Short mmCIF file of C-alpha atoms and ligand atoms in Angstrom, two decimals:
data_model
loop_
_atom_site.label_atom_id
_atom_site.label_comp_id
_atom_site.label_asym_id
_atom_site.label_seq_id
_atom_site.Cartn_x
_atom_site.Cartn_y
_atom_site.Cartn_z
CA UNK X 1 -24.50 3.29 17.32
CA UNK X 2 -27.39 3.75 15.05
CA UNK X 3 -27.36 6.92 12.69
CA UNK X 4 -30.40 8.51 12.26
CA UNK X 5 -31.39 9.73 8.57
CA UNK X 6 -33.14 12.86 9.08
CA UNK X 7 -35.17 14.89 6.43
CA UNK X 8 -35.37 18.71 6.07
CA UNK X 9 -38.50 19.04 8.41
CA UNK X 10 -36.49 17.69 11.24
CA UNK X 11 -33.78 20.55 12.23
CA UNK X 12 -35.15 20.41 15.58
CA UNK X 13 -34.29 16.85 16.15
CA UNK X 14 -31.03 17.85 14.85
CA UNK X 15 -30.54 20.69 16.97
CA UNK X 16 -31.56 18.91 20.04
CA UNK X 17 -28.96 15.87 19.37
CA UNK X 18 -26.41 18.84 19.36
CA UNK X 19 -27.48 20.33 22.40
CA UNK X 20 -27.06 17.28 24.26
CA UNK X 21 -23.58 16.78 23.03
CA UNK X 22 -24.12 14.62 20.14
CA UNK X 23 -22.45 14.99 16.42
CA UNK X 24 -24.80 15.39 13.40
CA UNK X 25 -23.88 15.61 9.60
CA UNK X 26 -25.51 18.88 8.35
CA UNK X 27 -26.06 20.44 4.82
CA UNK X 28 -24.03 23.67 3.98
CA UNK X 29 -23.95 25.28 0.80
CA UNK X 30 -20.34 24.14 0.16
CA UNK X 31 -20.08 20.51 1.46
CA UNK X 32 -21.87 18.57 4.36
CA UNK X 33 -20.30 19.62 7.79
CA UNK X 34 -20.06 17.24 10.83
CA UNK X 35 -21.27 19.40 13.41
CA UNK X 36 -20.92 19.55 17.36
CA UNK X 37 -21.78 22.06 19.99
CA UNK X 38 -18.56 24.51 19.25
CA UNK X 39 -18.43 25.44 23.13
CA UNK X 40 -18.31 21.91 24.31
CA UNK X 41 -14.72 20.48 24.15
CA UNK X 42 -16.09 16.87 24.71
CA UNK X 43 -18.73 17.00 21.78
CA UNK X 44 -15.94 18.39 19.52
CA UNK X 45 -13.81 15.45 20.61
CA UNK X 46 -16.35 13.20 19.07
CA UNK X 47 -15.97 14.61 15.80
CA UNK X 48 -12.11 13.87 15.65
CA UNK X 49 -12.88 10.22 16.46
CA UNK X 50 -15.48 9.67 14.02
CA UNK X 51 -13.28 11.14 11.32
CA UNK X 52 -10.08 10.00 12.24
CA UNK X 53 -9.02 13.54 12.17
CA UNK X 54 -5.36 14.46 13.57
CA UNK X 55 -6.04 16.74 16.64
CA UNK X 56 -3.54 19.35 15.47
CA UNK X 57 -6.34 20.25 12.83
CA UNK X 58 -8.30 23.15 13.67
CA UNK X 59 -12.06 23.41 13.11
CA UNK X 60 -14.43 25.99 11.91
CA UNK X 61 -16.87 27.45 14.00
CA UNK X 62 -20.42 28.20 12.33
CA UNK X 63 -22.77 30.81 13.27
CA UNK X 64 -26.33 32.00 12.28
CA UNK X 65 -25.78 35.60 12.27
CA UNK X 66 -22.80 38.14 12.21
CA UNK X 67 -23.77 39.27 15.47
CA UNK X 68 -23.23 35.65 17.07
CA UNK X 69 -19.58 36.43 17.28
CA UNK X 70 -19.98 39.15 19.96
CA UNK X 71 -23.21 37.36 21.57
CA UNK X 72 -20.93 34.19 22.34
CA UNK X 73 -17.54 36.15 22.53
CA UNK X 74 -15.96 33.91 20.03
CA UNK X 75 -13.04 36.59 19.37
CA UNK X 76 -10.73 39.06 21.12
CA UNK X 77 -11.63 41.77 18.50
CA UNK X 78 -13.39 41.73 15.16
CA UNK X 79 -10.74 43.45 12.77
CA UNK X 80 -12.13 45.94 10.47
CA UNK X 81 -11.38 43.68 7.51
CA UNK X 82 -13.88 40.91 8.80
CA UNK X 83 -16.63 43.33 9.15
CA UNK X 84 -16.23 44.45 5.34
CA UNK X 85 -15.51 41.05 4.03
CA UNK X 86 -18.91 39.88 6.10
CA UNK X 87 -20.98 42.90 4.55
CA UNK X 88 -19.80 41.54 1.07
CA UNK X 89 -19.92 38.04 1.28
CA UNK X 90 -21.74 36.60 4.41
CA UNK X 91 -23.90 34.53 4.58
CA UNK X 92 -21.65 32.43 1.96
CA UNK X 93 -18.70 30.14 1.30
CA UNK X 94 -15.96 32.21 3.27
CA UNK X 95 -14.34 31.57 6.41
CA UNK X 96 -12.48 34.17 8.40
CA UNK X 97 -9.77 33.51 10.88
CA UNK X 98 -9.36 35.79 13.87
CA UNK X 99 -7.42 35.97 17.06
CA UNK X 100 -9.90 33.68 19.40
CA UNK X 101 -10.86 34.44 22.91
CA UNK X 102 -10.67 32.14 25.98
CA UNK X 103 -14.28 30.40 25.16
CA UNK X 104 -12.88 28.57 22.27
CA UNK X 105 -12.20 24.91 23.66
CA UNK X 106 -8.84 23.72 22.70
CA UNK X 107 -10.31 20.79 20.92
CA UNK X 108 -11.51 23.76 18.47
CA UNK X 109 -8.39 25.87 18.00
CA UNK X 110 -6.07 22.83 18.29
CA UNK X 111 -3.70 24.89 20.32
CA UNK X 112 -3.58 27.73 18.06
CA UNK X 113 -4.37 31.49 19.28
CA UNK X 114 -6.77 31.84 16.42
CA UNK X 115 -10.33 30.65 15.40
CA UNK X 116 -12.05 30.41 11.88
CA UNK X 117 -15.42 31.63 11.68
CA UNK X 118 -18.13 31.09 9.07
CA UNK X 119 -21.67 32.31 8.18
CA UNK X 120 -22.85 29.90 6.00
CA UNK X 121 -25.76 30.90 3.47
CA UNK X 122 -27.70 27.33 3.66
CA UNK X 123 -30.84 27.96 5.25
CA UNK X 124 -31.00 24.72 6.91
CA UNK X 125 -27.36 25.07 8.37
CA UNK X 126 -28.64 28.52 9.80
CA UNK X 127 -31.84 27.02 11.32
CA UNK X 128 -29.98 24.30 12.71
CA UNK X 129 -27.72 26.61 14.28
CA UNK X 130 -30.36 28.97 15.51
CA UNK X 131 -32.66 26.15 16.95
CA UNK X 132 -29.18 24.65 18.84
CA UNK X 133 -28.76 27.87 20.38
CA UNK X 134 -24.96 27.27 20.06
CA UNK X 135 -22.18 27.77 17.29
CA UNK X 136 -21.39 24.91 15.70
CA UNK X 137 -17.86 23.45 14.98
CA UNK X 138 -18.13 21.38 11.61
CA UNK X 139 -15.11 19.96 9.54
CA UNK X 140 -16.17 18.44 6.50
CA UNK X 141 -18.36 15.15 7.08
CA UNK X 142 -15.93 12.78 5.40
CA UNK X 143 -13.42 10.40 6.80
CA UNK X 144 -10.06 12.13 7.14
CA UNK X 145 -8.46 12.23 3.80
CA UNK X 146 -11.24 11.24 1.87
CA UNK X 147 -13.12 13.53 -0.77
CA UNK X 148 -15.62 15.70 0.94
CA UNK X 149 -19.17 14.82 1.16
CA UNK X 150 -21.58 16.79 -0.98
CA UNK X 151 -24.74 14.54 -0.48
CA UNK X 152 -26.30 13.08 2.57
CA UNK X 153 -25.60 9.74 1.03
CA UNK X 154 -22.00 10.44 0.86
CA UNK X 155 -21.82 11.24 4.41
CA UNK X 156 -23.70 7.96 5.20
CA UNK X 157 -20.96 5.94 3.13
CA UNK X 158 -18.27 7.27 5.44
CA UNK X 159 -20.03 7.65 8.62
CA UNK X 160 -22.89 5.19 8.94
CA UNK X 161 -22.56 3.95 12.86
CA UNK X 162 -20.14 6.38 13.65
CA UNK X 163 -22.26 9.47 14.42
CA UNK X 164 -25.70 10.32 15.74
CA UNK X 165 -27.60 11.43 12.68
CA UNK X 166 -27.19 13.27 9.26
CA UNK X 167 -29.82 15.63 8.08
CA UNK X 168 -30.60 15.49 4.41
CA UNK X 169 -30.89 18.85 2.62
CA UNK X 170 -30.02 17.47 -1.00
CA UNK X 171 -26.95 17.88 -3.04
CA UNK X 172 -24.46 20.90 -2.15
CA UNK X 173 -24.63 23.89 -4.40
CA UNK X 174 -21.04 25.12 -4.46
CA UNK X 175 -19.56 21.46 -4.06
CA UNK X 176 -15.72 22.55 -2.62
CA UNK X 177 -15.47 24.02 0.88
CA UNK X 178 -15.37 27.44 1.88
CA UNK X 179 -12.34 29.96 1.15
CA UNK X 180 -10.26 30.37 3.90
CA UNK X 181 -8.42 33.47 4.79
CA UNK X 182 -6.70 34.74 7.56
CA UNK X 183 -6.80 38.35 9.34
CA UNK X 184 -4.57 37.39 11.91
CA UNK X 185 -1.48 38.30 10.00
CA UNK X 186 -0.02 41.59 9.02
CA UNK X 187 -1.35 41.41 5.54
CA UNK X 188 -4.30 39.00 4.94
CA UNK X 189 -3.76 35.73 3.43
CA UNK X 190 -5.62 33.35 1.50
CA UNK X 191 -5.01 29.75 2.98
CA UNK X 192 -7.73 27.98 1.07
CA UNK X 193 -9.33 28.69 -2.13
CA UNK X 194 -13.22 28.17 -2.51
CA UNK X 195 -16.32 29.68 -3.93
CA UNK X 196 -15.07 33.35 -2.97
CA UNK X 197 -12.27 34.20 -5.54
CA UNK X 198 -9.02 36.03 -4.81
CA UNK X 199 -10.33 39.00 -6.88
CA UNK X 200 -13.27 39.28 -4.79
CA UNK X 201 -11.12 39.18 -1.76
CA UNK X 202 -9.09 41.71 -2.85
CA UNK X 203 -11.75 43.78 -4.14
CA UNK X 204 -12.76 44.34 -0.23
CA UNK X 205 -9.45 44.29 1.40
CA UNK X 206 -7.01 45.31 -1.04
CA UNK X 207 -3.50 43.62 -0.76
CA UNK X 208 -3.96 39.87 -0.16
CA UNK X 209 -1.35 37.40 -0.17
CA UNK X 210 -1.76 33.58 -1.33
CA UNK X 211 -0.44 31.19 1.01
CA UNK X 212 2.21 29.19 -1.07
CA UNK X 213 0.62 25.76 0.15
CA UNK X 214 -2.33 26.87 -1.90
CA UNK X 215 -0.55 25.53 -5.09
CA UNK X 216 2.38 23.75 -3.82
CA UNK X 217 3.49 20.83 -1.81
CA UNK X 218 4.75 22.22 1.79
CA UNK X 219 8.57 21.62 2.18
CA UNK X 220 9.63 18.73 4.46
CA UNK X 221 9.53 20.26 7.87
CA UNK X 222 7.77 23.52 6.88
CA UNK X 223 5.12 24.65 9.31
CA UNK X 224 1.92 24.70 7.86
CA UNK X 225 -0.29 28.11 8.12
CA UNK X 226 -3.17 25.97 7.72
CA UNK X 227 -2.45 22.67 9.24
CA UNK X 228 -5.31 20.83 6.96
CA UNK X 229 -3.11 21.75 4.00
CA UNK X 230 -0.22 19.37 5.08
CA UNK X 231 -2.41 16.18 5.09
CA UNK X 232 -2.98 14.16 1.82
CA UNK X 233 -6.59 14.89 1.06
CA UNK X 234 -9.25 14.55 -1.39
CA UNK X 235 -7.77 10.95 -2.60
CA UNK X 236 -9.73 8.39 -4.26
CA UNK X 237 -8.30 4.89 -3.79
CA UNK X 238 -7.14 4.91 -7.39
CA UNK X 239 -4.06 7.10 -8.46
CA UNK X 240 -4.84 10.43 -9.68
CA UNK X 241 -2.07 11.72 -12.22
CA UNK X 242 -2.17 15.44 -13.74
CA UNK X 243 -1.35 16.26 -16.86
CA UNK X 244 -0.15 19.57 -18.11
CA UNK X 245 -0.29 20.51 -21.88
CA UNK X 246 -2.38 21.35 -24.56
CA UNK X 247 -6.00 19.86 -25.47
CA UNK X 248 -4.77 17.27 -28.06
CA UNK X 249 -1.32 16.39 -26.23
CA UNK X 250 -3.60 15.43 -23.15
CA UNK X 251 -5.97 13.27 -25.31
CA UNK X 252 -3.06 11.68 -27.34
CA UNK X 253 -1.56 10.47 -23.89
CA UNK X 254 -4.35 9.41 -22.43
CA UNK X 255 -5.22 7.20 -25.44
CA UNK X 256 -1.81 6.02 -25.44
CA UNK X 257 -1.98 4.73 -21.87
CA UNK X 258 -5.60 3.41 -22.37
CA UNK X 259 -6.51 0.04 -20.48
CA UNK X 260 -9.34 -1.19 -18.80
CA UNK X 261 -8.36 0.00 -15.46
CA UNK X 262 -7.44 3.58 -16.77
CA UNK X 263 -10.36 6.35 -16.49
CA UNK X 264 -10.21 10.29 -17.56
CA UNK X 265 -11.41 12.96 -15.45
CA UNK X 266 -12.20 15.34 -18.34
CA UNK X 267 -14.67 17.84 -20.05
CA UNK X 268 -17.70 17.07 -22.01
CA UNK X 269 -15.89 18.23 -25.18
CA UNK X 270 -13.15 15.21 -24.74
CA UNK X 271 -15.50 12.45 -24.37
CA UNK X 272 -15.95 11.71 -28.07
CA UNK X 273 -11.95 11.89 -28.44
CA UNK X 274 -11.09 9.64 -25.56
CA UNK X 275 -10.69 5.48 -25.73
CA UNK X 276 -10.88 5.29 -21.89
CA UNK X 277 -13.88 5.28 -19.44
CA UNK X 278 -14.45 9.16 -18.87
CA UNK X 279 -15.75 10.88 -15.89
CA UNK X 280 -16.79 14.43 -17.09
CA UNK X 281 -16.47 17.59 -14.72
CA UNK X 282 -18.91 19.69 -17.46
CA UNK X 283 -18.42 21.99 -20.06
CA UNK X 284 -14.47 23.28 -20.61
CA UNK X 285 -14.17 26.51 -18.72
CA UNK X 286 -17.16 26.46 -16.46
CA UNK X 287 -15.27 26.48 -13.41
CA UNK X 288 -18.29 26.63 -10.83
CA UNK X 289 -19.80 23.49 -12.56
CA UNK X 290 -16.61 21.67 -12.31
CA UNK X 291 -16.53 22.74 -8.38
CA UNK X 292 -19.99 21.50 -8.17
CA UNK X 293 -19.33 18.22 -9.28
CA UNK X 294 -15.64 17.25 -8.51
CA UNK X 295 -15.95 15.51 -5.20
CA UNK X 296 -19.01 13.34 -6.61
CA UNK X 297 -16.65 12.26 -9.38
CA UNK X 298 -13.70 11.51 -7.15
CA UNK X 299 -16.02 9.36 -5.03
CA UNK X 300 -17.42 7.48 -8.32
CA UNK X 301 -13.73 6.65 -9.28
CA UNK X 302 -13.94 4.32 -6.28
CA UNK X 303 -17.32 3.02 -6.53
CA UNK X 304 -16.21 1.60 -9.86
CA UNK X 305 -13.88 -0.62 -8.48
CA UNK X 306 -11.39 -1.83 -11.07
CA UNK X 307 -10.12 1.69 -12.03
CA UNK X 308 -6.51 2.18 -10.67
CA UNK X 309 -5.55 5.21 -12.71
CA UNK X 310 -7.37 8.32 -13.75
CA UNK X 311 -5.97 11.13 -15.80
CA UNK X 312 -7.09 14.47 -15.47
CA UNK X 313 -5.83 17.78 -16.88
CA UNK X 314 -4.17 20.04 -14.81
CA UNK X 315 -6.94 22.60 -13.93
CA UNK X 316 -6.88 26.61 -14.81
CA UNK X 317 -6.09 28.66 -11.88
CA UNK X 318 -8.45 31.35 -12.59
CA UNK X 319 -11.38 32.51 -10.53
CA UNK X 320 -13.08 29.22 -8.78
CA UNK X 321 -10.74 27.17 -11.05
CA UNK X 322 -7.99 27.75 -8.33
CA UNK X 323 -10.23 25.88 -5.83
CA UNK X 324 -10.73 22.82 -8.19
CA UNK X 325 -6.89 23.23 -8.85
CA UNK X 326 -5.99 22.98 -5.42
CA UNK X 327 -8.02 20.00 -4.34
CA UNK X 328 -6.94 18.12 -7.57
CA UNK X 329 -3.31 18.83 -6.90
CA UNK X 330 -3.81 17.38 -3.55
CA UNK X 331 -5.71 14.20 -4.78
CA UNK X 332 -2.96 13.57 -7.03
CA UNK X 333 -0.51 13.97 -4.34
CA UNK X 334 1.15 16.86 -6.27
CA UNK X 335 2.18 14.66 -9.21
CA UNK X 336 2.08 16.48 -12.41
CA UNK X 337 3.61 15.19 -15.88
CA UNK X 338 4.46 18.02 -18.23
CA UNK X 339 3.32 16.52 -21.36
CA UNK X 340 5.86 18.97 -23.56
CA UNK X 341 8.81 17.19 -21.79
CA UNK X 342 7.55 13.65 -22.30
O1 TXA A 1 -16.91 24.78 3.66
C1 TXA A 1 -16.56 24.32 4.70
O2 TXA A 1 -15.32 25.25 5.23
C2 TXA A 1 -16.82 23.19 5.37
C3 TXA A 1 -18.44 23.52 5.56
C4 TXA A 1 -18.57 22.30 6.67
O3 TXA A 1 -18.57 24.53 6.47
N1 TXA A 1 -15.90 22.81 6.68
C5 TXA A 1 -14.65 22.58 6.18
O4 TXA A 1 -14.01 22.09 7.58
O5 TXA A 1 -14.10 22.38 5.23
P1 TXA A 1 -12.45 21.55 7.40
O6 TXA A 1 -12.27 21.22 8.83
O7 TXA A 1 -12.65 20.06 6.47
O8 TXA A 1 -11.52 22.31 6.89
C6 TXA A 1 -11.03 23.35 7.76
C7 TXA A 1 -9.79 24.03 6.97
C8 TXA A 1 -8.74 23.02 7.65
O9 TXA A 1 -7.65 22.96 6.64
C9 TXA A 1 -8.08 23.56 8.82
O10 TXA A 1 -6.72 23.25 8.83
C10 TXA A 1 -8.41 25.04 8.63
O11 TXA A 1 -9.43 25.33 7.77
N2 TXA A 1 -8.34 25.96 9.59
C11 TXA A 1 -9.40 26.08 10.92
N3 TXA A 1 -9.22 26.69 11.76
C12 TXA A 1 -8.00 27.32 11.45
C13 TXA A 1 -7.15 28.05 12.25
N4 TXA A 1 -7.49 28.73 13.31
N5 TXA A 1 -6.01 28.48 11.16
C14 TXA A 1 -5.77 28.03 10.38
N6 TXA A 1 -6.29 27.36 9.61
C15 TXA A 1 -7.53 26.53 10.26
MG1 MG A 2 -12.15 18.73 5.29
#
């Protein structure tokens, strides 16, 4: 199929394609989504085919207004915590999991009794949802396993010829996918860190658990609270290796292993000290900037052809740093070298 490249004035065309059961790449403030009418199981199935996504991995349902949850009857009931979270952080990079109703197609819920709902803050995303007149199911618009797309060009690189259209809304602001929290458990539980931090969640909800899969590899045979967390993810073709240790230990290790097929994913401050090709995530300690650029940098590694190994410092888990940590540790297949012990 031919994939249309739409500009930001063409939201009505995108909405029309979606209403007719097509699939369209749309900008959000986190990453680009690959959208379909969330109430049309046949349309949603096309998303899985285009991405090569396992059918047991459920999708997020995107709405344009909080009242859409009741308007479309998406959930059994709205938990008290959801209303408070929505008041504090919606529209924005937060996805809330609740007990689903029967209107949610099995393709969206992947057989679970819950549904993930998000109200994005990107004006074009909300406009397309409103113009389509249906909620939109949308995973990130990358091939399954690849870094999420943060520009329309990234979407085309992965999806050209496989989807009906992509609407170009420029580069995404946050750069990593939304924070995912479930309110379907006794105690609220963070399943995926993102632009809304653990501290922000706790400020509204009080006690909030962090699922072990946020920072650790799932044990063999363990059931994933969020199915997406069990798959190798965000991985470029090259091998990503995380190094745990102080600044100078990192520099020394990378320089000792330097060759022309090696690169460093580093901070601005490291560039003059490293003897390998560098890909910077920005100023040290600026976690929001790191999140914003991370996936673009992971894609650049592959654009560069000859690179086979990329060394990165193990990121901090503070604030939005936890989202960067969570993505990088998956990109590295959980491989961390502790420099003190080398
Ligand atoms: O920022 C975002 O969330 C982007 C944009 C497009 O909105 N979307 C996104 O979707 O990242 P996706 O499909 O790539 O990631 C959704 C994650 C997956 O890990 C999935 O397993 C989990 O959320 N998820 C979805 N529904 C769930 C449910 N009912 N229970 C547990 N986990 C769920
Ligand atoms: Mg994804």
